[in-house]
Amino acid sequence: MHRQDLETFFSDLLSPKSFSDYCPNGLQVEGAEQINKVAFAVSATRDSIEQTIDLNADALVVHHGLFWGFHGARTLTGSFAKRIKPLIQNDINLFAYHLPLDAHPKIGNAATLGSLIVCKQQASFGDYKGSPTGIKGILSNPISADSLRTKLKTILEHDIILASPDKNQMIKSVGIITGGANSDWVLAHQAGLDAYITGEISEHDWHESQENGIHMFAGGHAATEKGGILNLMRHVQEKYPLECLFIDSNNPV
């Protein structure tokens, strides 16, 4: 299929222009016009790019792209140049969708994880310059903090750090913002939720969340953000006769 048709499909599904983000969403590196094979990964790294080349794919679709506002005007030198150069040399398209894939109410990272822990009555949660960043909801069956940690470990296949005021206390409501949203447990507290699930946790958040009565679960930045990109891949497979493959770099963070 034509590159523009694939980008249009992503735009119609994810509505990237409706988000205020700190990175460009959409086509970040232009490659071949015709796309027959597509690789998907959580992040555009040297590893995922090299695997894309080895797979002879025409495009790489990721959640974490190459360009971020916090990097400022970044020069194409050093390791960054070595990451981008193979894309251009091999005519590979790079698509990236950050907040649109975090917050999508059906296929997004947070919604996917919420469905896996059987979280119903899902609603938008979190805020970045007016854009939602996750979901909140009610668990179909209340569960203890320790039991939810075990469940998340099984789902994510990743160790879970738990900050809990009482590990035997039953959890009924949760807020979920995947990835590096460690400080947003405050939003869960403000919303009157019992628990907050994210990817990372800092030392002070471990103390402060439980001191404020919030059960905070950190399941890994990459691990909590596989769901959205895998769902996006499945949507492409259902819609188009493209060969699609997922690249798992097994990031432990």
mmCIF file of C-alpha atoms in Angstrom:
data_model
loop_
_atom_site.group_PDB
_atom_site.id
_atom_site.type_symbol
_atom_site.label_atom_id
_atom_site.label_comp_id
_atom_site.label_asym_id
_atom_site.label_seq_id
_atom_site.Cartn_x
_atom_site.Cartn_y
_atom_site.Cartn_z
ATOM 1 C CA MET A 1 0.000 0.000 0.000
ATOM 2 C CA HIS A 2 1.051 3.610 -0.403
ATOM 3 C CA ARG A 3 2.779 5.306 2.521
ATOM 4 C CA GLN A 4 0.215 8.115 2.578
ATOM 5 C CA ASP A 5 -2.675 5.655 2.832
ATOM 6 C CA LEU A 6 -1.113 4.041 5.901
ATOM 7 C CA GLU A 7 -0.511 7.416 7.522
ATOM 8 C CA THR A 8 -4.126 8.387 6.818
ATOM 9 C CA PHE A 9 -5.308 5.175 8.469
ATOM 10 C CA PHE A 10 -3.261 5.952 11.582
ATOM 11 C CA SER A 11 -4.509 9.554 11.657
ATOM 12 C CA ASP A 12 -8.160 8.549 11.345
ATOM 13 C CA LEU A 13 -7.784 5.984 14.132
ATOM 14 C CA LEU A 14 -5.629 7.928 16.600
ATOM 15 C CA SER A 15 -6.523 11.596 15.870
ATOM 16 C CA PRO A 16 -2.988 12.856 16.608
ATOM 17 C CA LYS A 17 -3.839 16.493 15.814
ATOM 18 C CA SER A 18 -6.238 16.601 18.759
ATOM 19 C CA PHE A 19 -3.345 16.148 21.213
ATOM 20 C CA SER A 20 -0.879 18.640 22.632
ATOM 21 C CA ASP A 21 2.273 16.542 22.768
ATOM 22 C CA TYR A 22 5.978 17.161 23.272
ATOM 23 C CA CYS A 23 6.947 15.215 20.166
ATOM 24 C CA PRO A 24 5.767 15.031 16.540
ATOM 25 C CA ASN A 25 3.139 12.344 15.975
ATOM 26 C CA GLY A 26 2.918 10.723 12.565
ATOM 27 C CA LEU A 27 5.575 10.188 9.923
ATOM 28 C CA GLN A 28 8.947 11.159 11.422
ATOM 29 C CA VAL A 29 11.265 9.767 8.750
ATOM 30 C CA GLU A 30 10.126 9.373 5.139
ATOM 31 C CA GLY A 31 11.128 6.222 3.290
ATOM 32 C CA ALA A 32 9.778 4.114 0.449
ATOM 33 C CA GLU A 33 6.429 5.129 -1.060
ATOM 34 C CA GLN A 34 5.163 1.551 -1.262
ATOM 35 C CA ILE A 35 4.840 -0.452 1.945
ATOM 36 C CA ASN A 36 4.440 -4.236 2.018
ATOM 37 C CA LYS A 37 5.925 -5.229 5.370
ATOM 38 C CA VAL A 38 5.638 -3.292 8.636
ATOM 39 C CA ALA A 39 7.561 -3.744 11.885
ATOM 40 C CA PHE A 40 6.143 -2.524 15.203
ATOM 41 C CA ALA A 41 8.058 -1.769 18.420
ATOM 42 C CA VAL A 42 7.672 0.243 21.603
ATOM 43 C CA SER A 43 10.652 2.485 20.798
ATOM 44 C CA ALA A 44 12.739 3.568 17.821
ATOM 45 C CA THR A 45 16.163 2.435 19.025
ATOM 46 C CA ARG A 46 19.245 1.251 17.203
ATOM 47 C CA ASP A 47 18.219 -2.305 18.057
ATOM 48 C CA SER A 48 14.649 -2.032 16.735
ATOM 49 C CA ILE A 49 15.848 -0.226 13.605
ATOM 50 C CA GLU A 50 18.499 -2.862 12.883
ATOM 51 C CA GLN A 51 15.919 -5.616 13.379
ATOM 52 C CA THR A 52 13.568 -3.793 11.005
ATOM 53 C CA ILE A 53 16.312 -3.823 8.383
ATOM 54 C CA ASP A 54 17.031 -7.521 8.989
ATOM 55 C CA LEU A 55 13.314 -8.259 8.528
ATOM 56 C CA ASN A 56 13.361 -6.368 5.221
ATOM 57 C CA ALA A 57 10.429 -4.227 6.396
ATOM 58 C CA ASP A 58 9.454 -1.004 4.659
ATOM 59 C CA ALA A 59 8.248 0.780 7.784
ATOM 60 C CA LEU A 60 8.719 0.840 11.539
ATOM 61 C CA VAL A 61 5.816 1.986 13.726
ATOM 62 C CA VAL A 62 6.580 2.904 17.340
ATOM 63 C CA HIS A 63 5.215 4.560 20.458
ATOM 64 C CA HIS A 64 8.484 6.353 21.267
ATOM 65 C CA GLY A 65 9.913 8.089 18.219
ATOM 66 C CA LEU A 66 13.165 9.934 17.648
ATOM 67 C CA PHE A 67 12.338 13.586 18.273
ATOM 68 C CA TRP A 68 11.350 15.072 21.629
ATOM 69 C CA GLY A 69 10.800 18.593 22.858
ATOM 70 C CA PHE A 70 13.051 18.066 25.871
ATOM 71 C CA HIS A 71 16.005 17.413 23.525
ATOM 72 C CA GLY A 72 15.692 20.835 21.932
ATOM 73 C CA ALA A 73 17.343 21.414 18.545
ATOM 74 C CA ARG A 74 19.191 18.104 18.294
ATOM 75 C CA THR A 75 22.050 17.662 15.841
ATOM 76 C CA LEU A 76 22.501 14.486 13.801
ATOM 77 C CA THR A 77 25.820 13.517 15.354
ATOM 78 C CA GLY A 78 27.253 10.689 17.429
ATOM 79 C CA SER A 79 24.991 7.834 18.494
ATOM 80 C CA PHE A 80 21.880 9.717 17.348
ATOM 81 C CA ALA A 81 23.236 9.911 13.800
ATOM 82 C CA LYS A 82 24.067 6.202 13.920
ATOM 83 C CA ARG A 83 20.466 5.515 14.915
ATOM 84 C CA ILE A 84 18.908 7.553 12.093
ATOM 85 C CA LYS A 85 21.365 6.862 9.257
ATOM 86 C CA PRO A 86 20.276 3.214 8.696
ATOM 87 C CA LEU A 87 16.649 4.328 8.295
ATOM 88 C CA ILE A 88 17.574 6.706 5.495
ATOM 89 C CA GLN A 89 20.087 4.361 3.879
ATOM 90 C CA ASN A 90 17.514 1.566 3.750
ATOM 91 C CA ASP A 91 14.567 3.756 2.710
ATOM 92 C CA ILE A 92 12.541 2.839 5.821
ATOM 93 C CA ASN A 93 9.562 4.894 6.968
ATOM 94 C CA LEU A 94 9.300 5.691 10.671
ATOM 95 C CA PHE A 95 5.886 6.419 12.187
ATOM 96 C CA ALA A 96 5.523 7.377 15.860
ATOM 97 C CA TYR A 97 2.440 7.931 18.022
ATOM 98 C CA HIS A 98 2.943 8.972 21.628
ATOM 99 C CA LEU A 99 0.037 10.457 23.616
ATOM 100 C CA PRO A 100 -2.520 9.382 20.977
ATOM 101 C CA LEU A 101 -1.531 5.780 21.689
ATOM 102 C CA ASP A 102 -1.349 6.296 25.450
ATOM 103 C CA ALA A 103 -4.846 7.674 25.761
ATOM 104 C CA HIS A 104 -6.917 6.014 23.015
ATOM 105 C CA PRO A 105 -10.102 4.804 24.776
ATOM 106 C CA LYS A 106 -10.147 1.405 23.052
ATOM 107 C CA ILE A 107 -6.699 0.374 21.827
ATOM 108 C CA GLY A 108 -4.459 2.647 23.898
ATOM 109 C CA ASN A 109 -1.839 1.532 26.391
ATOM 110 C CA ALA A 110 -3.893 2.439 29.454
ATOM 111 C CA ALA A 111 -7.207 1.118 28.099
ATOM 112 C CA THR A 112 -5.576 -2.177 27.135
ATOM 113 C CA LEU A 113 -4.089 -2.682 30.587
ATOM 114 C CA GLY A 114 -7.369 -1.646 32.171
ATOM 115 C CA SER A 115 -9.250 -4.266 30.182
ATOM 116 C CA LEU A 116 -6.762 -6.957 31.159
ATOM 117 C CA ILE A 117 -7.330 -6.316 34.859
ATOM 118 C CA VAL A 118 -11.085 -6.153 34.138
ATOM 119 C CA CYS A 119 -11.546 -2.465 34.802
ATOM 120 C CA LYS A 120 -15.035 -1.318 33.779
ATOM 121 C CA GLN A 121 -16.674 2.091 33.440
ATOM 122 C CA GLN A 122 -13.463 3.391 31.913
ATOM 123 C CA ALA A 123 -13.139 7.150 31.496
ATOM 124 C CA SER A 124 -10.363 9.498 30.407
ATOM 125 C CA PHE A 125 -7.788 10.268 33.078
ATOM 126 C CA GLY A 126 -4.690 12.409 33.380
ATOM 127 C CA ASP A 127 -3.858 15.663 31.663
ATOM 128 C CA TYR A 128 -1.064 17.100 29.560
ATOM 129 C CA LYS A 129 -1.933 20.583 28.299
ATOM 130 C CA GLY A 130 -5.567 19.613 27.984
ATOM 131 C CA SER A 131 -4.927 16.180 26.475
ATOM 132 C CA PRO A 132 -5.825 12.984 28.377
ATOM 133 C CA THR A 133 -2.971 10.604 29.124
ATOM 134 C CA GLY A 134 -4.699 7.504 30.498
ATOM 135 C CA ILE A 135 -7.892 5.997 31.897
ATOM 136 C CA LYS A 136 -9.603 5.455 35.228
ATOM 137 C CA GLY A 137 -12.266 2.954 36.177
ATOM 138 C CA ILE A 138 -13.822 0.520 38.613
ATOM 139 C CA LEU A 139 -12.572 -3.053 39.004
ATOM 140 C CA SER A 140 -15.282 -5.630 38.348
ATOM 141 C CA ASN A 141 -14.148 -7.465 41.474
ATOM 142 C CA PRO A 142 -12.348 -5.706 44.349
ATOM 143 C CA ILE A 143 -8.882 -7.147 44.889
ATOM 144 C CA SER A 144 -6.159 -6.797 47.517
ATOM 145 C CA ALA A 145 -3.046 -4.799 46.683
ATOM 146 C CA ASP A 146 -0.884 -7.918 46.917
ATOM 147 C CA SER A 147 -3.205 -9.885 44.630
ATOM 148 C CA LEU A 148 -3.295 -7.068 42.079
ATOM 149 C CA ARG A 149 0.499 -6.970 42.082
ATOM 150 C CA THR A 150 0.567 -10.706 41.322
ATOM 151 C CA LYS A 151 -2.004 -10.261 38.557
ATOM 152 C CA LEU A 152 -0.065 -7.403 36.963
ATOM 153 C CA LYS A 153 3.172 -9.398 37.115
ATOM 154 C CA THR A 154 1.494 -12.214 35.176
ATOM 155 C CA ILE A 155 -0.048 -9.865 32.601
ATOM 156 C CA LEU A 156 3.040 -7.728 32.016
ATOM 157 C CA GLU A 157 5.634 -10.473 32.529
ATOM 158 C CA HIS A 158 7.591 -7.948 34.562
ATOM 159 C CA ASP A 159 8.393 -7.395 38.237
ATOM 160 C CA ILE A 160 6.005 -4.975 39.916
ATOM 161 C CA ILE A 161 7.084 -2.411 42.498
ATOM 162 C CA LEU A 162 4.268 -1.774 44.962
ATOM 163 C CA ALA A 163 3.981 1.177 47.322
ATOM 164 C CA SER A 164 1.020 0.387 49.544
ATOM 165 C CA PRO A 165 -0.445 1.801 52.759
ATOM 166 C CA ASP A 166 -1.957 -1.654 53.437
ATOM 167 C CA LYS A 167 -1.243 -4.625 51.139
ATOM 168 C CA ASN A 168 -4.335 -6.455 52.370
ATOM 169 C CA GLN A 169 -6.663 -3.545 51.717
ATOM 170 C CA MET A 170 -9.196 -4.150 48.931
ATOM 171 C CA ILE A 171 -8.840 -2.000 45.828
ATOM 172 C CA LYS A 172 -11.987 -0.972 43.972
ATOM 173 C CA SER A 173 -10.937 1.930 41.724
ATOM 174 C CA VAL A 174 -7.783 2.592 39.708
ATOM 175 C CA GLY A 175 -6.158 5.208 37.546
ATOM 176 C CA ILE A 176 -3.760 4.085 34.815
ATOM 177 C CA ILE A 177 -1.175 6.160 32.969
ATOM 178 C CA THR A 178 1.477 3.926 31.453
ATOM 179 C CA GLY A 179 5.174 4.642 30.992
ATOM 180 C CA GLY A 180 7.029 7.306 32.931
ATOM 181 C CA ALA A 181 4.103 9.030 34.658
ATOM 182 C CA ASN A 182 5.364 8.341 38.169
ATOM 183 C CA SER A 183 4.337 11.687 39.660
ATOM 184 C CA ASP A 184 0.733 11.436 38.463
ATOM 185 C CA TRP A 185 -0.289 9.326 41.446
ATOM 186 C CA VAL A 186 -1.277 12.776 42.739
ATOM 187 C CA LEU A 187 -4.076 12.853 40.146
ATOM 188 C CA ALA A 188 -5.345 9.500 41.411
ATOM 189 C CA HIS A 189 -5.358 10.903 44.933
ATOM 190 C CA GLN A 190 -7.228 14.025 43.810
ATOM 191 C CA ALA A 191 -9.779 11.868 41.971
ATOM 192 C CA GLY A 192 -10.455 9.791 45.084
ATOM 193 C CA LEU A 193 -9.154 6.563 43.526
ATOM 194 C CA ASP A 194 -7.754 3.660 45.515
ATOM 195 C CA ALA A 195 -4.801 2.818 43.290
ATOM 196 C CA TYR A 196 -2.558 4.092 40.534
ATOM 197 C CA ILE A 197 -0.773 1.994 37.909
ATOM 198 C CA THR A 198 2.129 3.290 35.835
ATOM 199 C CA GLY A 199 5.488 2.157 34.494
ATOM 200 C CA GLU A 200 8.100 3.870 36.652
ATOM 201 C CA ILE A 201 8.413 5.046 40.238
ATOM 202 C CA SER A 202 10.861 7.372 41.981
ATOM 203 C CA GLU A 203 12.118 7.171 45.546
ATOM 204 C CA HIS A 204 9.993 10.027 46.832
ATOM 205 C CA ASP A 205 6.866 8.826 44.997
ATOM 206 C CA TRP A 206 7.197 5.445 46.723
ATOM 207 C CA HIS A 207 6.954 7.208 50.089
ATOM 208 C CA GLU A 208 4.501 9.965 49.269
ATOM 209 C CA SER A 209 1.914 7.880 47.400
ATOM 210 C CA GLN A 210 1.376 5.446 50.254
ATOM 211 C CA GLU A 211 1.531 8.227 52.835
ATOM 212 C CA ASN A 212 -1.436 9.724 50.979
ATOM 213 C CA GLY A 213 -3.349 6.454 50.945
ATOM 214 C CA ILE A 214 -2.673 5.497 47.313
ATOM 215 C CA HIS A 215 -1.606 1.993 46.294
ATOM 216 C CA MET A 216 0.955 2.663 43.550
ATOM 217 C CA PHE A 217 2.080 -0.031 41.126
ATOM 218 C CA ALA A 218 5.061 0.396 38.780
ATOM 219 C CA GLY A 219 5.213 -2.332 36.147
ATOM 220 C CA GLY A 220 7.993 -1.130 33.862
ATOM 221 C CA HIS A 221 7.954 1.685 31.312
ATOM 222 C CA ALA A 222 8.299 -0.526 28.243
ATOM 223 C CA ALA A 223 6.244 -3.396 29.682
ATOM 224 C CA THR A 224 3.200 -1.210 30.356
ATOM 225 C CA GLU A 225 3.391 0.248 26.847
ATOM 226 C CA LYS A 226 3.463 -2.870 24.681
ATOM 227 C CA GLY A 227 -0.309 -3.219 24.666
ATOM 228 C CA GLY A 228 -1.089 -0.165 22.571
ATOM 229 C CA ILE A 229 1.432 -0.833 19.821
ATOM 230 C CA LEU A 230 0.377 -4.497 19.647
ATOM 231 C CA ASN A 231 -3.254 -3.427 19.297
ATOM 232 C CA LEU A 232 -2.297 -0.978 16.567
ATOM 233 C CA MET A 233 -0.514 -3.787 14.724
ATOM 234 C CA ARG A 234 -3.604 -5.999 14.966
ATOM 235 C CA HIS A 235 -5.771 -3.217 13.546
ATOM 236 C CA VAL A 236 -3.455 -2.890 10.556
ATOM 237 C CA GLN A 237 -3.496 -6.660 10.030
ATOM 238 C CA GLU A 238 -7.295 -6.722 10.106
ATOM 239 C CA LYS A 239 -7.593 -3.841 7.636
ATOM 240 C CA TYR A 240 -4.800 -4.436 5.115
ATOM 241 C CA PRO A 241 -2.976 -7.393 3.507
ATOM 242 C CA LEU A 242 0.353 -6.296 4.968
ATOM 243 C CA GLU A 243 2.907 -8.511 6.673
ATOM 244 C CA CYS A 244 3.258 -7.206 10.235
ATOM 245 C CA LEU A 245 5.795 -8.186 12.893
ATOM 246 C CA PHE A 246 6.421 -7.086 16.473
ATOM 247 C CA ILE A 247 9.966 -6.388 17.660
ATOM 248 C CA ASP A 248 10.444 -6.894 21.392
ATOM 249 C CA SER A 249 13.679 -5.360 22.647
ATOM 250 C CA ASN A 250 13.075 -6.715 26.176
ATOM 251 C CA ASN A 251 13.853 -3.455 27.961
ATOM 252 C CA PRO A 252 13.867 -4.225 31.724
ATOM 253 C CA VAL A 253 13.098 -0.622 32.714
#
